[in-house]
Short mmCIF file of C-alpha atoms in Angstrom, two decimals:
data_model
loop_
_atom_site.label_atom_id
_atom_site.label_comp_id
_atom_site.label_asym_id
_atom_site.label_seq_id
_atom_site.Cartn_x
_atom_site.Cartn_y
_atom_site.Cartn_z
CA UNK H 1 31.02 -51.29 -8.54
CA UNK H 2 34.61 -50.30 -7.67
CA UNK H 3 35.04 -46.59 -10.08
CA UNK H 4 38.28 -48.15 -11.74
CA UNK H 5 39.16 -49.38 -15.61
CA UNK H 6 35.77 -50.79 -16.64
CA UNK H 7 34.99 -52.34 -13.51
CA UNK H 8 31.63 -49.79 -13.12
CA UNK H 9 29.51 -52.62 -15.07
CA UNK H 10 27.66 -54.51 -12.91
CA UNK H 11 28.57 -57.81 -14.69
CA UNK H 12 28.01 -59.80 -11.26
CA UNK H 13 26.05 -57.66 -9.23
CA UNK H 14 22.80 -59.62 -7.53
CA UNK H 15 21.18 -56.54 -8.22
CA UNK H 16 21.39 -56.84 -12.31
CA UNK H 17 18.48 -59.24 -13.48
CA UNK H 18 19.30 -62.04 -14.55
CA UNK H 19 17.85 -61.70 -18.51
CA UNK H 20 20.27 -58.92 -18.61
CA UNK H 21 23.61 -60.35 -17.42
CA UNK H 22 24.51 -61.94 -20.81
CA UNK H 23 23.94 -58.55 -22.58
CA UNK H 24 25.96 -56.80 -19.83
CA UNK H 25 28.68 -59.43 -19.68
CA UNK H 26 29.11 -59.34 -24.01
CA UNK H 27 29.00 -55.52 -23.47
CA UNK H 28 31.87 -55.43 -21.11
CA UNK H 29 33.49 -57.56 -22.89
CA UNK H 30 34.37 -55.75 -25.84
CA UNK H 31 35.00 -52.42 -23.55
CA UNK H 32 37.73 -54.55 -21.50
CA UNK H 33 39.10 -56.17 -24.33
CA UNK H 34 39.38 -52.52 -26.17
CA UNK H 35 40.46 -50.64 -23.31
CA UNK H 36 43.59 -53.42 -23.21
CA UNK H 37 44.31 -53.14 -26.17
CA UNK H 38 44.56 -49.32 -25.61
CA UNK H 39 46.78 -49.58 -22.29
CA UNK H 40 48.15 -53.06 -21.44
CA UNK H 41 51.14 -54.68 -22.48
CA UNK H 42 54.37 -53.35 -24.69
CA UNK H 43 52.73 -53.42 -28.24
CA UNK H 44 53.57 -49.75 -30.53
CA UNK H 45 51.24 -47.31 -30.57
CA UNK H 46 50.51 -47.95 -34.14
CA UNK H 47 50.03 -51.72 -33.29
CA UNK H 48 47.23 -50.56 -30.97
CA UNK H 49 45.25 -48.23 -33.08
CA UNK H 50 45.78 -51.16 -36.07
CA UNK H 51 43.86 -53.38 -33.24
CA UNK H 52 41.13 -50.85 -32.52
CA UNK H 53 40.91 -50.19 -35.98
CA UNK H 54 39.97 -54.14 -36.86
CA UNK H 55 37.43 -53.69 -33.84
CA UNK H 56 36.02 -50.70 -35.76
CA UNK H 57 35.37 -52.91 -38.50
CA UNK H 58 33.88 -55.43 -36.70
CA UNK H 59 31.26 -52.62 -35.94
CA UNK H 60 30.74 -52.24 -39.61
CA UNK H 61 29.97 -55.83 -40.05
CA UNK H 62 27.36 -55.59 -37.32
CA UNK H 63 25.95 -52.64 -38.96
CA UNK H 64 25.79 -54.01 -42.13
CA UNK H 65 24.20 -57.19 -40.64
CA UNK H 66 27.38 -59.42 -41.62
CA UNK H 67 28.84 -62.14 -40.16
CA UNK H 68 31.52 -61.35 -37.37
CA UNK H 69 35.02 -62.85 -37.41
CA UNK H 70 35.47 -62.86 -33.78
CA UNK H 71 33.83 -64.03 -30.83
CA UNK H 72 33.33 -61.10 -28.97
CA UNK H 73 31.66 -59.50 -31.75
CA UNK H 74 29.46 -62.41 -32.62
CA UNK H 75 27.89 -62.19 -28.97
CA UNK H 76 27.74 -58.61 -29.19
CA UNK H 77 26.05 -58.49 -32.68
CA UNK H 78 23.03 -60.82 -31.12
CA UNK H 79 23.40 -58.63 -27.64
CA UNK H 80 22.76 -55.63 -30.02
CA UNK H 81 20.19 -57.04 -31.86
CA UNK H 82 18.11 -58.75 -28.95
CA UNK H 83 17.78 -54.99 -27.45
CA UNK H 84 17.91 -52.93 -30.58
CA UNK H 85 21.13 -51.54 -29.26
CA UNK H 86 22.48 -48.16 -30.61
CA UNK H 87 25.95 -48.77 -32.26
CA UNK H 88 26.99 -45.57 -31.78
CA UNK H 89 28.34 -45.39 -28.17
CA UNK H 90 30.03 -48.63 -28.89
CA UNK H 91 31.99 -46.35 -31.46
CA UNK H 92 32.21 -43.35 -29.17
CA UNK H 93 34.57 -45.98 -26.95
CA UNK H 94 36.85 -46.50 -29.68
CA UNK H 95 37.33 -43.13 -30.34
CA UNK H 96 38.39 -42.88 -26.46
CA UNK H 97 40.60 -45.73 -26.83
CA UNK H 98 42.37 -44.61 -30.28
CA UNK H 99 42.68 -41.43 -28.34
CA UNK H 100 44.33 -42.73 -24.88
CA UNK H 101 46.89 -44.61 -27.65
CA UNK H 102 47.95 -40.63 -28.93
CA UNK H 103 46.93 -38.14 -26.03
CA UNK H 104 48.73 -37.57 -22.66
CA UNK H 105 47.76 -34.41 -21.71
CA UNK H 106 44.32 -32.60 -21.83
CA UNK H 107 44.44 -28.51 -21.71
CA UNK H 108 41.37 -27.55 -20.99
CA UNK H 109 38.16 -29.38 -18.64
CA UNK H 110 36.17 -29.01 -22.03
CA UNK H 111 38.82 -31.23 -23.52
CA UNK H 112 38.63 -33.66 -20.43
CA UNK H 113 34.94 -33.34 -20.70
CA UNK H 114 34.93 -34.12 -24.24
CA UNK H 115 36.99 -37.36 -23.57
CA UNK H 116 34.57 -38.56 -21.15
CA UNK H 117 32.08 -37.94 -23.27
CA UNK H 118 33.18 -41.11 -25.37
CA UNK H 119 35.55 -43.12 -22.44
CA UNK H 120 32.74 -42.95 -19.56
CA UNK H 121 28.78 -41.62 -20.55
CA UNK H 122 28.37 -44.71 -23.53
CA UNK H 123 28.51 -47.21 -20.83
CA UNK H 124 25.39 -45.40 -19.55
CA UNK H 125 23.21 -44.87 -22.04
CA UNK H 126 23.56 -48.26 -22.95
CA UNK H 127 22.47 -49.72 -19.34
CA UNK H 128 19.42 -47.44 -20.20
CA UNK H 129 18.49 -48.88 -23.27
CA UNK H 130 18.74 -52.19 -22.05
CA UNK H 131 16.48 -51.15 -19.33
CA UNK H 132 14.25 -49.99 -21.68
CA UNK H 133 14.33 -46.11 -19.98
CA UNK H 134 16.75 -44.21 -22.41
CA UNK H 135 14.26 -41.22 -22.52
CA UNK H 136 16.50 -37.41 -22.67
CA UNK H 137 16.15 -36.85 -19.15
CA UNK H 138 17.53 -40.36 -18.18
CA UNK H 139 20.31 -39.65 -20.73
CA UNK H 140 21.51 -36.46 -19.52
CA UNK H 141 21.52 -37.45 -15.90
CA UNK H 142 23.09 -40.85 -16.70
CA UNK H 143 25.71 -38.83 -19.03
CA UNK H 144 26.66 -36.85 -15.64
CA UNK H 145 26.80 -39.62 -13.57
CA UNK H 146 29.60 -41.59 -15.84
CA UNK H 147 31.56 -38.63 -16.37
CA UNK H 148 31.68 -37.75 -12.66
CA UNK H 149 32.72 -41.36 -12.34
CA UNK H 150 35.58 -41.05 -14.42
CA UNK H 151 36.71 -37.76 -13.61
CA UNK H 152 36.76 -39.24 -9.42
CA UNK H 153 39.47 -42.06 -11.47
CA UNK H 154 41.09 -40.11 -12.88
CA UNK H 155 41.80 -38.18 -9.29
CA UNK H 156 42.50 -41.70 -7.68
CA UNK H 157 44.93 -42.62 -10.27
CA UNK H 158 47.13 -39.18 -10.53
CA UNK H 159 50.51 -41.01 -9.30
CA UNK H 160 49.40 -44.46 -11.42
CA UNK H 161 48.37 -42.34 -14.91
CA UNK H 162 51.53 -40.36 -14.47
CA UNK H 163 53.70 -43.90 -14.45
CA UNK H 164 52.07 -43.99 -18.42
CA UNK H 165 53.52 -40.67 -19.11
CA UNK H 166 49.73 -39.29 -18.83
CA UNK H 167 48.28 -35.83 -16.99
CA UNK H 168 44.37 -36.17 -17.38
CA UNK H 169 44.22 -33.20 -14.42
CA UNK H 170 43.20 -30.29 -16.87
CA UNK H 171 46.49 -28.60 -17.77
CA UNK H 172 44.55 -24.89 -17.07
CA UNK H 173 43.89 -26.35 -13.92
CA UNK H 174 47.62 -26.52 -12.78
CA UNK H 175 48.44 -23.50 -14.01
CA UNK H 176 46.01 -21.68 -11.90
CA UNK H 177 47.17 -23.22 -8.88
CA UNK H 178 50.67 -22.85 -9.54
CA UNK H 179 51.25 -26.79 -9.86
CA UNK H 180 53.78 -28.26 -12.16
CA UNK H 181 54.33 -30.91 -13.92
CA UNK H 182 57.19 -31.79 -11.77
CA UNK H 183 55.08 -31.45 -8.50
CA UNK H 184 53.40 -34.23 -9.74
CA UNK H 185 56.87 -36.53 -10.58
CA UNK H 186 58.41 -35.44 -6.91
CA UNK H 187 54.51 -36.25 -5.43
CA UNK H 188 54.47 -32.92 -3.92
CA UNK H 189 51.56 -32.93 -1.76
CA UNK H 190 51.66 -28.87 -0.45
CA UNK H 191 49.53 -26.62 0.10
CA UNK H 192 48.84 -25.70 -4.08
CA UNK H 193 48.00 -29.10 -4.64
CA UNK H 194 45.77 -29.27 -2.03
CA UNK H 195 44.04 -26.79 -3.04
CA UNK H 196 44.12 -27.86 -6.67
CA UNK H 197 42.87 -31.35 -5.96
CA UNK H 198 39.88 -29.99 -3.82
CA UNK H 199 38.97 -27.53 -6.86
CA UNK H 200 38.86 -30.77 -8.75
CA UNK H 201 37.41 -33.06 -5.76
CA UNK H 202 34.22 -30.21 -5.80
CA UNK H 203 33.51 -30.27 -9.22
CA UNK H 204 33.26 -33.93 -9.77
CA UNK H 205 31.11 -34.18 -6.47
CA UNK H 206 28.67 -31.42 -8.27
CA UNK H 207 28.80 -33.37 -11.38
CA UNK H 208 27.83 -36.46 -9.30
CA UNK H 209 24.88 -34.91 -7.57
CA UNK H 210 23.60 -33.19 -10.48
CA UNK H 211 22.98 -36.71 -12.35
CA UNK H 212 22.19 -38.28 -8.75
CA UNK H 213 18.58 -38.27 -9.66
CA UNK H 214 18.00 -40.31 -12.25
CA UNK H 215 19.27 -42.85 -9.42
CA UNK H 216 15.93 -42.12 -7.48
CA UNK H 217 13.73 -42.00 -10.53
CA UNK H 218 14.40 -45.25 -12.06
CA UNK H 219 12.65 -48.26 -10.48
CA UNK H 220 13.55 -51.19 -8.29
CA UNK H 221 16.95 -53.25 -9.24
CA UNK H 222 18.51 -50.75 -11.52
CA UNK H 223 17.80 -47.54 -8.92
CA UNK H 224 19.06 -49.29 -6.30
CA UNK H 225 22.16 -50.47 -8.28
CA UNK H 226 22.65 -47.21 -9.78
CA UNK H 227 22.81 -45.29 -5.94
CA UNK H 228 24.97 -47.30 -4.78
CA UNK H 229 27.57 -46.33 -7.67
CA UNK H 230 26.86 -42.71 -7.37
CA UNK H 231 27.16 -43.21 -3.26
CA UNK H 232 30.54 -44.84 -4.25
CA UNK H 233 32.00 -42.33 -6.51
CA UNK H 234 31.25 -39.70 -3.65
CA UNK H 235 32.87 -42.01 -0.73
CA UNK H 236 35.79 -42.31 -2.97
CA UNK H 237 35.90 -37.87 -2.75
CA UNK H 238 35.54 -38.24 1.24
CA UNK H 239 38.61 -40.87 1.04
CA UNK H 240 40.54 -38.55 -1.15
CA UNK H 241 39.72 -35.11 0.80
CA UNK H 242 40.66 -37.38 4.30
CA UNK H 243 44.06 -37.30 3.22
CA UNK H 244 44.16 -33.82 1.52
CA UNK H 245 44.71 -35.04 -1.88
CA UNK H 246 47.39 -36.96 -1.43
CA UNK H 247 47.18 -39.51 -3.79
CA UNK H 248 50.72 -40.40 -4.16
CA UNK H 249 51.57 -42.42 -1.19
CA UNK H 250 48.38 -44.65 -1.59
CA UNK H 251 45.68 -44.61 -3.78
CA UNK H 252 42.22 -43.81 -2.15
CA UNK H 253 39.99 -46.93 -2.48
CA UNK H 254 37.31 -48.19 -0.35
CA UNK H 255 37.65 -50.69 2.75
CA UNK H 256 35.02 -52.63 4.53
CA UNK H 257 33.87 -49.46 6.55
CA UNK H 258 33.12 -47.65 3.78
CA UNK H 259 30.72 -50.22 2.12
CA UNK H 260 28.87 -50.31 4.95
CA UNK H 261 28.31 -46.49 4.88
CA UNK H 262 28.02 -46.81 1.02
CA UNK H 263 25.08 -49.34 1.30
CA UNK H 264 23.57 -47.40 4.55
CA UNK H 265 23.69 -43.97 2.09
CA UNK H 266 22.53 -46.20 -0.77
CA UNK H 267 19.34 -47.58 0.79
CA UNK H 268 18.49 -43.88 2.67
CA UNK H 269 19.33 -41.29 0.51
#
């Protein structure tokens, strides 16, 4: 439940029933593996997108009702076909993926937006149609609640991102706080980035409460499951405003403490 790398899916939670966890798990498989491919290791960037691209045809075969070539894809084409699965966010992902391979720096929120669009809200949607709820108003709440998610690791992971050469804070964003690049590179924690990073810190934690919900309306399990990742992603903005945005020196995670008030806000709010 941790709001890091793919990490949201609740592959071993005891709160994801148990017909669902081999879905989930051949789900999150392919993300991971994807997402690797995208940022781990030493490999060119045209080596990546020549990787993602083979995954993108692995799609194809699945859509075309073909045999699959690999593993993953031979687990995902029965996960997909056992729950009537939309292929489309699974492509949505790759797009993120080819684009973390080519983009560093994102000028506008729409932009940012946009990317989370396809990195973050497909992970949602399909959660709901495995649970059988992927209705509009379901979607659009779910859609808010993964791209608030990503947008709160994005904030954790300023100093880490920036060690990859990437800026996912929106470029207009520094500029209207006065922050340069170079603030970020020396870790300057004054008083503009402050002030930037609680801009940002607000935002997300409207995004989060806007989707919040869909946490309330869906039943049992997957409502329960679901407010304890939005009470998460807004512990996570507490952690980060504590220390004025200063997520150079150490990243803002959660500790035992926190969990406790995460699962106290989870089960009464």
């Amino acid at each position: 439940m941790a709001v890091d790398h793919y990490e949201n899916f609740p592959v071993a939670s005891l709160l994801l029933p148990a017909r669902l966890r081999p879905a989930v798990t051949a789900i999150y498989a392919f993300a991971r593996s994807a997402d690797d491919i995208a940022d781990e290791g030493d490999a060119r960037p045209e080596e990546r997108l020549a990787a993602l691209h083979a995954y993108e045809a692995e799609l194809d075969l699945i859509a075309q009702h073909l045999p699959c070539s690999h593993p993953i894809f031979t687990r995902l084409a029965q996960t997909i076909a056992d729950h009537a699965l939309p292929l489309q966010p699974f492509r949505d992902l790759l797009s993120a993926f080819r684009q973390d391979v080519v983009t560093t720096r994102y000028p506008r929120y729409t932009d940012l937006l946009d990317y989370c669009r396809r990195s973050a809200n497909p992970v949602g949607t399909l959660m709901l149609h495995l649970y059988g709820a992927a209705n509009e108003e379901n979607l659009r709440d779910s859609d808010a609640v993964c791209s608030a998610l990503q947008l709160i690791n994005f904030w954790q992971d300023v100093a880490i991102d920036w060690q990859k050469a990437r800026i996912y804070l929106p470029l207009e964003d520094l500029a209207r706080f006065g922050v340069e690049q170079d603030d970020i590179d020396q870790a300057r924690n004054d008083q503009r980035w402050q002030q930037l990073m609680q801009f940002e810190i607000d935002r997300a934690r409207a995004l989060m409460l806007s989707g919040a919900p869909l946490a309330r309306r869906l039943p049992g399990r997957i409502g329960l499951e679901l407010r304890m990742v939005v009470q998460g992603g807004l512990r996570i903005l507490e952690r980060i405003e504590a220390v004025r945005g200063d997520v150079f020196g150490q990243r803002p995670k959660l500790g035992k403490r926190d969990w406790l008030i995460v699962g106290w806000r989870g089960l009464t709010r």
